[in-house]
Short mmCIF file of C-alpha atoms in Angstrom, two decimals:
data_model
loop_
_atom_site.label_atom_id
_atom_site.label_comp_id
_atom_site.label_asym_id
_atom_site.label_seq_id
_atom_site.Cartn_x
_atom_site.Cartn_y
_atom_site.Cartn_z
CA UNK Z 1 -11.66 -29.10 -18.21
CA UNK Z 2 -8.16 -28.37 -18.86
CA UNK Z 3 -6.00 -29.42 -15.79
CA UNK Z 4 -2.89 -26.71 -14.74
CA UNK Z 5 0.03 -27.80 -13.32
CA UNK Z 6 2.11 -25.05 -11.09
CA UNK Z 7 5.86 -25.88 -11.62
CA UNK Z 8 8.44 -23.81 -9.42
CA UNK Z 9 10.41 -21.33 -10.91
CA UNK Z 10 13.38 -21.88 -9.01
CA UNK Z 11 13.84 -25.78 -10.44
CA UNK Z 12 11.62 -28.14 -12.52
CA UNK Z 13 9.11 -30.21 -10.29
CA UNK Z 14 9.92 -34.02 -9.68
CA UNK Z 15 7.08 -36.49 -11.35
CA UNK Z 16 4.47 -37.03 -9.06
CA UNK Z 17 1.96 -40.02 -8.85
CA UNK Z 18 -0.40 -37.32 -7.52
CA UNK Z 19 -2.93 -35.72 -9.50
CA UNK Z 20 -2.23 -32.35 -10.11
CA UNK Z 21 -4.82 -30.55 -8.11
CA UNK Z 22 -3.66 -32.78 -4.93
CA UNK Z 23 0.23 -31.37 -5.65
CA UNK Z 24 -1.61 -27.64 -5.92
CA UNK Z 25 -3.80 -28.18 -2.77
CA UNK Z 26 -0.61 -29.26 -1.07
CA UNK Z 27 1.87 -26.48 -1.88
CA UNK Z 28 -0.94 -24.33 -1.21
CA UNK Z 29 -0.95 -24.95 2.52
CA UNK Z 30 2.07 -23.84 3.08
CA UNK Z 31 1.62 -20.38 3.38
CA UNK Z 32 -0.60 -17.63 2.12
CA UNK Z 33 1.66 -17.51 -1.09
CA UNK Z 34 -0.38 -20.84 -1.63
CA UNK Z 35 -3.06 -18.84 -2.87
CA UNK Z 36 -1.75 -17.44 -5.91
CA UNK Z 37 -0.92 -21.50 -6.84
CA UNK Z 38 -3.17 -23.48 -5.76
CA UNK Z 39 -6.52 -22.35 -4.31
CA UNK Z 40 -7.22 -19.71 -7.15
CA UNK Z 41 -7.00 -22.69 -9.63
CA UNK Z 42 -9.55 -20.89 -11.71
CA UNK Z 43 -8.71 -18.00 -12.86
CA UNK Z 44 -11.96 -15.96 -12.30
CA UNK Z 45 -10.96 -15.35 -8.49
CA UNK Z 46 -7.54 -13.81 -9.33
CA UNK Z 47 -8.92 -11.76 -12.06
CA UNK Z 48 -11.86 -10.15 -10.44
CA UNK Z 49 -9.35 -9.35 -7.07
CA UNK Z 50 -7.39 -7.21 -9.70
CA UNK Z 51 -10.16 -5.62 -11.27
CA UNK Z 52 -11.67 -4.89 -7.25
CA UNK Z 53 -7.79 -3.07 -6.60
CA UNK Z 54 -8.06 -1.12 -9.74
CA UNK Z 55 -11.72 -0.07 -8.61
CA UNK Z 56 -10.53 1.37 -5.48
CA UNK Z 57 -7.49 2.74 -7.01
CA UNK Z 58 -9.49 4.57 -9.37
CA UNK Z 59 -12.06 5.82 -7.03
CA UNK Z 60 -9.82 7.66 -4.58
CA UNK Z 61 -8.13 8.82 -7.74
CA UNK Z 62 -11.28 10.94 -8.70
CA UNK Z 63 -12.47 10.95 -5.45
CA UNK Z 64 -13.21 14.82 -5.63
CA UNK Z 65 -15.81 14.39 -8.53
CA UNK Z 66 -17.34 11.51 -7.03
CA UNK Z 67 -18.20 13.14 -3.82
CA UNK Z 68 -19.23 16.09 -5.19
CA UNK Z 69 -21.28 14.90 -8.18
CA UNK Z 70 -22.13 11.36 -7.36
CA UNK Z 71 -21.47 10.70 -3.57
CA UNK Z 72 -24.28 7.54 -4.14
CA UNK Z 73 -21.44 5.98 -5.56
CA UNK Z 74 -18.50 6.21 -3.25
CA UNK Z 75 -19.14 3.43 -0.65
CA UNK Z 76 -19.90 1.20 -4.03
CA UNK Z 77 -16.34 0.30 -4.54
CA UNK Z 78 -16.59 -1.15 -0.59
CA UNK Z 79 -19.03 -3.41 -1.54
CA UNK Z 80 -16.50 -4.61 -4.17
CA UNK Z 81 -13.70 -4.78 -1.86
CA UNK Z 82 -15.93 -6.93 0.88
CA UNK Z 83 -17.13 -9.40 -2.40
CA UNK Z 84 -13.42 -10.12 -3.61
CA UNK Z 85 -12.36 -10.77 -0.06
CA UNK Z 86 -15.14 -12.88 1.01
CA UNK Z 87 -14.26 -14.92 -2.49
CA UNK Z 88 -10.94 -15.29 -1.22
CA UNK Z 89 -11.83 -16.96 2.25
CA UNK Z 90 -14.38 -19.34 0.11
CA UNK Z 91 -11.78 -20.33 -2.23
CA UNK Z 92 -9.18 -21.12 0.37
CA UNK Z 93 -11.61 -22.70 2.81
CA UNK Z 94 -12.85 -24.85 -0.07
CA UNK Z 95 -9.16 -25.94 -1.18
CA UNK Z 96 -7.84 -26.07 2.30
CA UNK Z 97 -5.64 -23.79 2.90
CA UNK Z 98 -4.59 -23.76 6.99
CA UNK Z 99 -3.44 -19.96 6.78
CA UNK Z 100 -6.64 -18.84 5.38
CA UNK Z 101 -8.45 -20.68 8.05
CA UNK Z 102 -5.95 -19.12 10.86
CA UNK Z 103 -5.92 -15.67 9.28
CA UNK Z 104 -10.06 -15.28 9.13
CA UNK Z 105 -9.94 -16.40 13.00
CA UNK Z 106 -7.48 -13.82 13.90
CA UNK Z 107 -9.10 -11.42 12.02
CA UNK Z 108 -12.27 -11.99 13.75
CA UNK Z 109 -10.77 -11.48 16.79
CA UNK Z 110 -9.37 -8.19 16.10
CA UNK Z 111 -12.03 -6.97 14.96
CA UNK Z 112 -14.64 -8.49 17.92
CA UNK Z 113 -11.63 -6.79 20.30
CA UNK Z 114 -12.13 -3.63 18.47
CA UNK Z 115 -16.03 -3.66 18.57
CA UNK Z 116 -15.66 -4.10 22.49
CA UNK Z 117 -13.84 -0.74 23.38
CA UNK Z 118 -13.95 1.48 20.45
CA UNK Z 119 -16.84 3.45 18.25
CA UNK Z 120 -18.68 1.23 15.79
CA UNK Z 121 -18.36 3.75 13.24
CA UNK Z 122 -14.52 4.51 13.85
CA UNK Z 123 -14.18 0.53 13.88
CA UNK Z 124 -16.10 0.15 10.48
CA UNK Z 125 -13.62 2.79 8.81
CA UNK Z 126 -10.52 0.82 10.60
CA UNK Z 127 -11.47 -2.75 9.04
CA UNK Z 128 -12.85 -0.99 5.95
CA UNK Z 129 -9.25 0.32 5.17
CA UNK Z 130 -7.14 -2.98 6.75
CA UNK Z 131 -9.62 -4.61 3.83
CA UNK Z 132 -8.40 -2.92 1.49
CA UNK Z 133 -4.39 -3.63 2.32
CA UNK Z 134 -5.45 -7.45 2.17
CA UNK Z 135 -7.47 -7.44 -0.96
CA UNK Z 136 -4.64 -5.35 -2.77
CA UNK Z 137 -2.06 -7.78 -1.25
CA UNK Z 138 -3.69 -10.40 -2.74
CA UNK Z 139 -3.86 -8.98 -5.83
CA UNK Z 140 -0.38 -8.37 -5.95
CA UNK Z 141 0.46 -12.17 -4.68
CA UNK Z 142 -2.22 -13.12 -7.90
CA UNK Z 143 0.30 -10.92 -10.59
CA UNK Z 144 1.36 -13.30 -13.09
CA UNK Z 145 4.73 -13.52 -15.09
CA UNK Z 146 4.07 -10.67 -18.31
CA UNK Z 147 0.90 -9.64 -16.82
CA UNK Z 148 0.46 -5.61 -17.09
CA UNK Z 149 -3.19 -4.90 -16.11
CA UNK Z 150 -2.32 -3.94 -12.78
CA UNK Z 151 0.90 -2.17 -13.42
CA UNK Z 152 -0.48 0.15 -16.22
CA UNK Z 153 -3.61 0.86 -14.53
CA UNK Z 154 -1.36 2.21 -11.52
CA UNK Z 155 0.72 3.83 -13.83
CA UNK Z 156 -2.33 5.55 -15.91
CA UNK Z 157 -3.69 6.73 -12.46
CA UNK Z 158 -0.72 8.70 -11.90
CA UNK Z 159 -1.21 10.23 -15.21
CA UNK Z 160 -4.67 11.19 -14.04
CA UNK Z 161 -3.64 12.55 -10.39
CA UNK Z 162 -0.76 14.51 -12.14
CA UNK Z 163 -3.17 16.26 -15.30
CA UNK Z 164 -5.50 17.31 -12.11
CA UNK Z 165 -3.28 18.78 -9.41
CA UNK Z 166 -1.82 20.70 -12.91
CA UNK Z 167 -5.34 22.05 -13.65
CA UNK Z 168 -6.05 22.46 -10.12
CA UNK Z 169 -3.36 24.74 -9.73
CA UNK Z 170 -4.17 26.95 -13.04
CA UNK Z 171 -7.70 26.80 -13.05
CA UNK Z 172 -10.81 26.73 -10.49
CA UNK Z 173 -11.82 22.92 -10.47
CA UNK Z 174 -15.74 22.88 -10.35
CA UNK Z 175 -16.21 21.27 -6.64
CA UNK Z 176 -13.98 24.35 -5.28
CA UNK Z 177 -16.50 25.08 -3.19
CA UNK Z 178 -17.88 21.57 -1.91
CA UNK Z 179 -17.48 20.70 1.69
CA UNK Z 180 -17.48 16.58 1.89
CA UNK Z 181 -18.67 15.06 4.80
CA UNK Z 182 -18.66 11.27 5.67
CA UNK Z 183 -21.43 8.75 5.83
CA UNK Z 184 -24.37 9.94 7.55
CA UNK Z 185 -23.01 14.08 7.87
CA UNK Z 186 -19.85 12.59 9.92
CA UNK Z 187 -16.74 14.90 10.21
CA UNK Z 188 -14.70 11.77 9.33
CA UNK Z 189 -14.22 12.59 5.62
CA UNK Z 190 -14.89 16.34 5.73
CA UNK Z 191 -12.67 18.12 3.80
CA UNK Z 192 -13.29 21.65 2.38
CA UNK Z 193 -11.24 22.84 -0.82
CA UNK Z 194 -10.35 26.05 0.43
CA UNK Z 195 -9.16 26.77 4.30
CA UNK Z 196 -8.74 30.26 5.23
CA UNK Z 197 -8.89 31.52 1.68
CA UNK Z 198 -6.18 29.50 0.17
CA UNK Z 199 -6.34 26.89 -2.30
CA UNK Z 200 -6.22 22.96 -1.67
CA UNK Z 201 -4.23 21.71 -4.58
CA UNK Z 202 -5.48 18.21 -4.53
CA UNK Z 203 -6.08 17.74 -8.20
CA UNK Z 204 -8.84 15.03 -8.38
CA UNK Z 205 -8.44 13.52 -5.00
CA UNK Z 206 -9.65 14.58 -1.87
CA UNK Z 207 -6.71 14.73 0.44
CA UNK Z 208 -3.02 16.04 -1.01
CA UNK Z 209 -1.43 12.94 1.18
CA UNK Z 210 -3.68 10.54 -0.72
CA UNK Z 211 -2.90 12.15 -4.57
CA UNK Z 212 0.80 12.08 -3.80
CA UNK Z 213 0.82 8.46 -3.10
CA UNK Z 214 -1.02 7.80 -5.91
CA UNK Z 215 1.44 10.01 -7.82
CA UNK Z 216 4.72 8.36 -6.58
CA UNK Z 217 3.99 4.55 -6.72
CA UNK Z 218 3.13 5.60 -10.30
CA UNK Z 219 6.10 7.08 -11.19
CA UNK Z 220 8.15 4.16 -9.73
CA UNK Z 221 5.79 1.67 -11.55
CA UNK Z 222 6.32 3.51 -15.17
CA UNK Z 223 9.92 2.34 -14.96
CA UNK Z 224 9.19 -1.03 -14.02
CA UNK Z 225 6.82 -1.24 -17.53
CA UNK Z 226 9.90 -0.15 -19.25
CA UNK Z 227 11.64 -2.69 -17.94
CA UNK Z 228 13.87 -0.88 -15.72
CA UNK Z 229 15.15 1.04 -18.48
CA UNK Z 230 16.12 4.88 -17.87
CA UNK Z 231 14.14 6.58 -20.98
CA UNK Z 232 13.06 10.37 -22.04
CA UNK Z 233 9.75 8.87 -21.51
CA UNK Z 234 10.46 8.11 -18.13
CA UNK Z 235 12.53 10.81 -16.87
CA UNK Z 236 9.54 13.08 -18.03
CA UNK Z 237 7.19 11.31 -15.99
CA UNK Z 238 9.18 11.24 -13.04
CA UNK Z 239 10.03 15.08 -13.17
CA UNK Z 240 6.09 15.83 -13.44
CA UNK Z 241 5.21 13.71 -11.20
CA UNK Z 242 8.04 15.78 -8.27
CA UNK Z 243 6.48 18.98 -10.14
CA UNK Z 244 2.72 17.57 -9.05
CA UNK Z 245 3.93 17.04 -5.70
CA UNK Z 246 5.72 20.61 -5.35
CA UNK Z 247 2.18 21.83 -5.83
CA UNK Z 248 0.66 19.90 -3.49
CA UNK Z 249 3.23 20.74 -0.69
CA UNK Z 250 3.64 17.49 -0.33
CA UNK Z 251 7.34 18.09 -0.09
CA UNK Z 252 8.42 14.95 1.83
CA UNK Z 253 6.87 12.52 -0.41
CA UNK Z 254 8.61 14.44 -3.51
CA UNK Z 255 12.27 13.98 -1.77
CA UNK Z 256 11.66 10.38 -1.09
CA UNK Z 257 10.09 10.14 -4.37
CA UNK Z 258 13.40 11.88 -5.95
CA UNK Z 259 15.44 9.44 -3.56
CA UNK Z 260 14.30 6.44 -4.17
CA UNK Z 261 14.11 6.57 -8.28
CA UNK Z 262 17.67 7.94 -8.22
CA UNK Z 263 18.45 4.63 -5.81
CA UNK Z 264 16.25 2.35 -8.20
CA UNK Z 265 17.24 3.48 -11.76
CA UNK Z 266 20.04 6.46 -11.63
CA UNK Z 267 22.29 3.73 -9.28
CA UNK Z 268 22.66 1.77 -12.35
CA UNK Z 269 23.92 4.31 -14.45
CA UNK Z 270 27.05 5.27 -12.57
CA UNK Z 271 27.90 1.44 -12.79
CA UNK Z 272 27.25 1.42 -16.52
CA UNK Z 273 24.39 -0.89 -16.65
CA UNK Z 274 20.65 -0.55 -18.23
CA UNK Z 275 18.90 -2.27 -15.99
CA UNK Z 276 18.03 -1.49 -12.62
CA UNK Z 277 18.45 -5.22 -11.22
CA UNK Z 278 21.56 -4.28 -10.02
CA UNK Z 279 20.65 -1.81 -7.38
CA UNK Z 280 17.98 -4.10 -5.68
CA UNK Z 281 20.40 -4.44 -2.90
CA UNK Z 282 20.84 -1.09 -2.05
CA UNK Z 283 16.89 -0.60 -2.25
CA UNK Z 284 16.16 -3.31 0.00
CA UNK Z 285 18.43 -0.91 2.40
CA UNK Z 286 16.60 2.20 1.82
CA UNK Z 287 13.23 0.31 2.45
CA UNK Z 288 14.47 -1.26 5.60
CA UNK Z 289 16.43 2.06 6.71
CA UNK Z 290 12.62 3.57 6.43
CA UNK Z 291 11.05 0.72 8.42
CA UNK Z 292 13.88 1.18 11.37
CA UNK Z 293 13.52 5.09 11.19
CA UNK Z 294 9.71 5.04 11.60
CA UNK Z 295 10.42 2.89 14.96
CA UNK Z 296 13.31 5.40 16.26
CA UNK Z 297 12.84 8.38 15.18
CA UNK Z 298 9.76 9.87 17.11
CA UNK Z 299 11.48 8.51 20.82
CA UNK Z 300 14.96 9.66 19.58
CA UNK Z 301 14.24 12.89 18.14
CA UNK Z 302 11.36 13.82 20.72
CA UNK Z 303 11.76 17.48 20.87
CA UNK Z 304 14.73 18.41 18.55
CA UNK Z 305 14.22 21.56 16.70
CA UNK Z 306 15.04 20.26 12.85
CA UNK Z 307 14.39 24.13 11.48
CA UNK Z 308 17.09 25.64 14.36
CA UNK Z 309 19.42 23.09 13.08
CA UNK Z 310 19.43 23.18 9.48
CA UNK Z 311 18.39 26.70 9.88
CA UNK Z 312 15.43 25.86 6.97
CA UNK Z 313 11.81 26.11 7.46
CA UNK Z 314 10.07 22.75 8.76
CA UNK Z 315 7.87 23.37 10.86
CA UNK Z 316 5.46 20.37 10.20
CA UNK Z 317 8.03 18.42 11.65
CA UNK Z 318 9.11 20.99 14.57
CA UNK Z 319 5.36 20.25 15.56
CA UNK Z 320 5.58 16.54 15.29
CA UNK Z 321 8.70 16.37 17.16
CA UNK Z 322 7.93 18.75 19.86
CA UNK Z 323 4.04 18.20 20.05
CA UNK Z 324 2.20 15.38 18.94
CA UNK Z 325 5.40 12.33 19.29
CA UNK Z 326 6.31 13.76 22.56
CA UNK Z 327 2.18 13.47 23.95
CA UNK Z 328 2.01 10.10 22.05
CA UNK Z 329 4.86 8.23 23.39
CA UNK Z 330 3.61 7.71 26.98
CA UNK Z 331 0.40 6.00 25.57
CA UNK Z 332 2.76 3.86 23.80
CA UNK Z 333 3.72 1.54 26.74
CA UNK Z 334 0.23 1.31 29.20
CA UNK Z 335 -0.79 -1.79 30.36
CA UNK Z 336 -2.70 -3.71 29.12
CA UNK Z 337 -2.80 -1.72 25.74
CA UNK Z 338 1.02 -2.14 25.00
CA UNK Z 339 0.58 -6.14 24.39
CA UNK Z 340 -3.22 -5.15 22.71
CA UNK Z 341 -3.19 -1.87 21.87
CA UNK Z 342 -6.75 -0.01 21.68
CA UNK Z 343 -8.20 -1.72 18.86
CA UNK Z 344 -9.08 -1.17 15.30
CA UNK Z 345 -10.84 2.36 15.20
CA UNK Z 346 -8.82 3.28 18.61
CA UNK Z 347 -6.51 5.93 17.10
CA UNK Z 348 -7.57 8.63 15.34
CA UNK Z 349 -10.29 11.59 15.46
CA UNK Z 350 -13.30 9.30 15.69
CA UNK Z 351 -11.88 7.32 18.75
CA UNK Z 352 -12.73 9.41 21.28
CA UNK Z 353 -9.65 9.98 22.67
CA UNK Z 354 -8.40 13.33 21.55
CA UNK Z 355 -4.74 12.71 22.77
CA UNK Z 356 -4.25 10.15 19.73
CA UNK Z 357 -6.13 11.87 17.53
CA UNK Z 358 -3.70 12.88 15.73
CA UNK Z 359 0.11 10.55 15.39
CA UNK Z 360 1.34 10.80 11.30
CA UNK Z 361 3.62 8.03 12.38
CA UNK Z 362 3.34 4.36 10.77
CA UNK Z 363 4.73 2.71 13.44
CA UNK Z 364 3.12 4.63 16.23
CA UNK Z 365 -0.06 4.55 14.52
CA UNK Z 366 0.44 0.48 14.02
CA UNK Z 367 1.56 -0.17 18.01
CA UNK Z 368 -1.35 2.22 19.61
CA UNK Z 369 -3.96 0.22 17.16
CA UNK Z 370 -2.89 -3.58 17.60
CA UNK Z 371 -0.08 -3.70 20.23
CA UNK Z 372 3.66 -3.23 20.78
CA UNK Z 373 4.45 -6.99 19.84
CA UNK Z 374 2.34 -7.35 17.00
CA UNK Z 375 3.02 -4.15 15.53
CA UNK Z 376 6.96 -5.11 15.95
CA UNK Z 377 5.62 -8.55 14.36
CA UNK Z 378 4.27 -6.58 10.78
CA UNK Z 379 7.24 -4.23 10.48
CA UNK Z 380 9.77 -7.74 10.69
CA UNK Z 381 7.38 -9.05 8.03
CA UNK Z 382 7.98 -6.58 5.91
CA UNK Z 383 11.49 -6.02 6.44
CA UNK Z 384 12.01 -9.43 5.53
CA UNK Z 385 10.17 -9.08 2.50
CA UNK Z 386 12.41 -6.04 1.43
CA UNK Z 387 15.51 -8.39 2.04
CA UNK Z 388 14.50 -11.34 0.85
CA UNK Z 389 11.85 -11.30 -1.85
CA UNK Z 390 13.41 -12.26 -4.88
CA UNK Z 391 13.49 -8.91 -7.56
CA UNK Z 392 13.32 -11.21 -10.60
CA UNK Z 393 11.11 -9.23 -13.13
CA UNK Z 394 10.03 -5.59 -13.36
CA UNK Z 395 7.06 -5.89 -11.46
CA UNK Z 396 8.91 -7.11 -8.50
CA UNK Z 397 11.71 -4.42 -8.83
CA UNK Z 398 8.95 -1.63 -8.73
CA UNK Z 399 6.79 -3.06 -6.33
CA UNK Z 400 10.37 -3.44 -4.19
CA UNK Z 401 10.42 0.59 -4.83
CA UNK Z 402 7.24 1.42 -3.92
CA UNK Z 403 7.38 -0.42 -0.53
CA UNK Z 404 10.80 1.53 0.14
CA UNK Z 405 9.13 4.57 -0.54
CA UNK Z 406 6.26 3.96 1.85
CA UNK Z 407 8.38 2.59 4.49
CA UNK Z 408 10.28 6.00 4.34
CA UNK Z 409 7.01 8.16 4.03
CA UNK Z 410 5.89 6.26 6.78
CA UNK Z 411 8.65 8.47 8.97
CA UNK Z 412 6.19 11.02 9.52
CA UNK Z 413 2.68 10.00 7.92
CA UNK Z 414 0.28 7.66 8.83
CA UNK Z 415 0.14 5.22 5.75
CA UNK Z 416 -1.77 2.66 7.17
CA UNK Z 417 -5.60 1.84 7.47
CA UNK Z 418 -6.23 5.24 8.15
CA UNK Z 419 -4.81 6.11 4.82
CA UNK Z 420 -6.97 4.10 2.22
CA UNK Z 421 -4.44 4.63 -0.79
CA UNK Z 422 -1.38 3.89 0.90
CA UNK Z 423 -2.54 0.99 2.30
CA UNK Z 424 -3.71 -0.55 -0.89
CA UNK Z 425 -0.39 0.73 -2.62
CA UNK Z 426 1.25 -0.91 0.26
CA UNK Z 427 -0.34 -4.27 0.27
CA UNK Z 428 -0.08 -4.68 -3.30
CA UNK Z 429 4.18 -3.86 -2.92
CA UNK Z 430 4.19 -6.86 -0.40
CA UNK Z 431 1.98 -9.20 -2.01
CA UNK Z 432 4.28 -8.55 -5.46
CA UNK Z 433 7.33 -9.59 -3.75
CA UNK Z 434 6.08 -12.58 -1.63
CA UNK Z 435 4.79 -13.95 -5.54
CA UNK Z 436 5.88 -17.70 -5.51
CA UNK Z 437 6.59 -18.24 -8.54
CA UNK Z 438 7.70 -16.63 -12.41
CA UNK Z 439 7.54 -18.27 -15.01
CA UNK Z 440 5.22 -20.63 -17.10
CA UNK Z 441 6.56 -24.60 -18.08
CA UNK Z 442 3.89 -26.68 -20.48
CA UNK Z 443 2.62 -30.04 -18.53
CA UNK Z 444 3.51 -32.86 -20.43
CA UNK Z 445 -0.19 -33.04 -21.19
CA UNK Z 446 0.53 -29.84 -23.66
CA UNK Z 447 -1.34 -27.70 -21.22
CA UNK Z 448 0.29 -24.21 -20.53
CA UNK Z 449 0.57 -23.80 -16.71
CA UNK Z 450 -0.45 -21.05 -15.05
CA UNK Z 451 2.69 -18.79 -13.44
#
């Protein structure tokens, strides 16, 4: 069997008397970015965690048709998701790697906290969609150096949302009149495609919030295939893609979406350069502006009237400010729940607490769930991957993008475990930037190492 040696991308590895598997096992344990070196030495592991992420890309992409035509196969793509993850702990049990070990113990523990006080079927659908942010965080950690599997099928899905809200909007789609309910007749999943006699323009997704994700990481990742390059192609992708949004009055995620490509790739212009390398500061800004927003806006804002003073319609978030943050915020610092919060499956409308049924707040939504300090714990993690993630190659650039834009959209939605496409989108963004290394070097042997 051919033997791999990982060399760093920042400077050429000393000799080593070791052999290499020992110098893999060892840089593994560092940290969780170990895993994309050292434990998935074969390659089979990465691969099929990429495949798994496309697979639940794809089906909340057509998630409409599926649950109208095929609903035996929605919960299929879970089964996936559980497979590649319990691969993962194997794998990194096997080749020793201390953060796996820490990280499945921790995990357990969250989730035997959650079984204790909450709903097992609002608990199922918590760790169900924290499952997918992991498995689509390590499939961004896994992304190799010219690899574009994972990139185009993101991009391709954006096609796909886009070409469906369009037809949506012209035409009847055939599951117009389909009421979805979750598993076993729940309420959890319902969603009927016409309210009151108008139209849900949700193309082939389910819910608007989830299709507009899927629409904007797209759009942000069809630059980063071009190499950062502005391009008619581009530019036409990224105007259809605001268009598809328009339709699907998702009009926050379309001025983010407009803000943070004109950040990432119009920047660059004004300073007369191609590329968009050279606005990866200011986007690591944006993202972290987001993050710190999401934290201070709902207490600082608590009952300002944004449509008096702009004197333009918004009254989504006249009703956020003025009715859900304000009855939210209280809940926010009870003991004991403000060092544990209420658990996995403790927020939202199966928990059984109607006063936090509703938040559309990342942050919020992250504190009430898991705690003040952990939740305070996650949003430092990923401001310091915004800052200090190195943006060395297209992917990273546009998975640096897509975090900003969540981070920001994450101001006044809920993009985390409740949401199952922004979390994957979100997990993949991080585990992108936190990739060790970039580049390939032969081992003296003649063997190609892996990136």
């Amino acid at each position: 069997m051919t033997e791999r040696r990982v060399i760093s991308a920042a400077r050429p590895s000393a000799p080593s008397s070791r052999p290499p598997d020992a110098v893999a096992r060892a840089g593994a344990s560092a940290s969780f970015r170990g895993w994309s070196t050292g434990v998935a030495r074969g390659e089979r592991v990465r691969l099929a965690v990429g495949w798994a992420t496309i697979i639940l890309v794809y089906r909340q992409t057509f998630a409409a048709p599926i649950r109208a035509f095929v609903p035996i196969l929605w919960y299929v793509p879970d089964v996936v998701m559980a497979a590649a993850l319990g691969a993962i702990v194997v794998v990194g049990l096997r080749a020793k790697v201390i953060p796996v070990l820490v990280n499945v113990v921790a995990l357990a523990v969250l989730v035997l906290y959650a079984a204790l006080n909450n709903p097992g079927f609002a608990v199922a659908l918590a760790v169900r969609g924290l499952g997918y942010m992991l498995l689509a965080f390590f499939a961004g950690l896994g992304v190799r150096r010219g690899d574009r599997l994972l990139p185009l099928a993101l991009v391709v899905a954006a096609g796909c949302a886009i070409l469906g809200v369009v037809y949506d909007a012209l035409y009847t789609v055939p599951w117009a009149d389909t009421a979805f309910e979750g598993f076993g007749g729940t309420g959890e999943a319902a969603r009927e495609w016409s309210q009151n006699g108008a139209r849900r323009l949700s193309g082939l997704g389910i819910a608007s919030t989830d299709t507009s994700v899927i629409i904007a990481a797209g759009a942000l990742t069809a630059f980063g295939l071009a190499r950062n390059r502005v391009r008619p192609a581009n530019l036409a992708f990224a105007a259809a893609a605001v268009a598809a949004l328009l339709l699907t009055t998702q009009k926050a995620t379309a001025g983010w979406l407009i803000v943070t490509a004109a950040v990432a790739y119009g920047a660059p212009l004004l300073m007369l350069r191609d590329g968009g390398f050279a606005a990866a500061r200011w986007l690591r800004w944006l993202g972290v502006a987001g993050l710190v927003a999401g934290m201070l806006v709902p207490p600082v804002l608590a009952g300002a009237s944004v449509s008096g003073a702009l004197h333009v319609d918004a009254a989504t978030i006249d009703q956020r400010l003025n009715e859900v943050w304000p009855r939210v915020l209280p809940h926010l610092f009870e003991l004991p729940q403000v060092l544990l919060g209420h658990g996995l499956g403790g927020v939202g409308p199966l928990s059984g607490r109607p006063e936090l049924a509703l938040i559309d707040n990342m942050f919020l939504f992250t504190a009430l769930s898991v705690g003040l300090p952990a939740a305070l714990a996650l949003f430092l993690i990923a401001g310091r991957a915004l800052l200090f993630a190195p943006a060395r190659d297209p992917v990273d650039f546009a998975a640096l993008a897509i975090v900003a834009l969540l981070a920001l959209n994450g101001i006044t939605a809920n993009i985390v475990v409740a949401g199952a496409v922004a979390s994957i989108y979100l997990g993949y963004g991080i585990g992108c930037l936190l990739r060790p290394t970039r580049r390939a070097r032969a081992a003296p042997s003649g063997a190609s190492a892996a990136d």
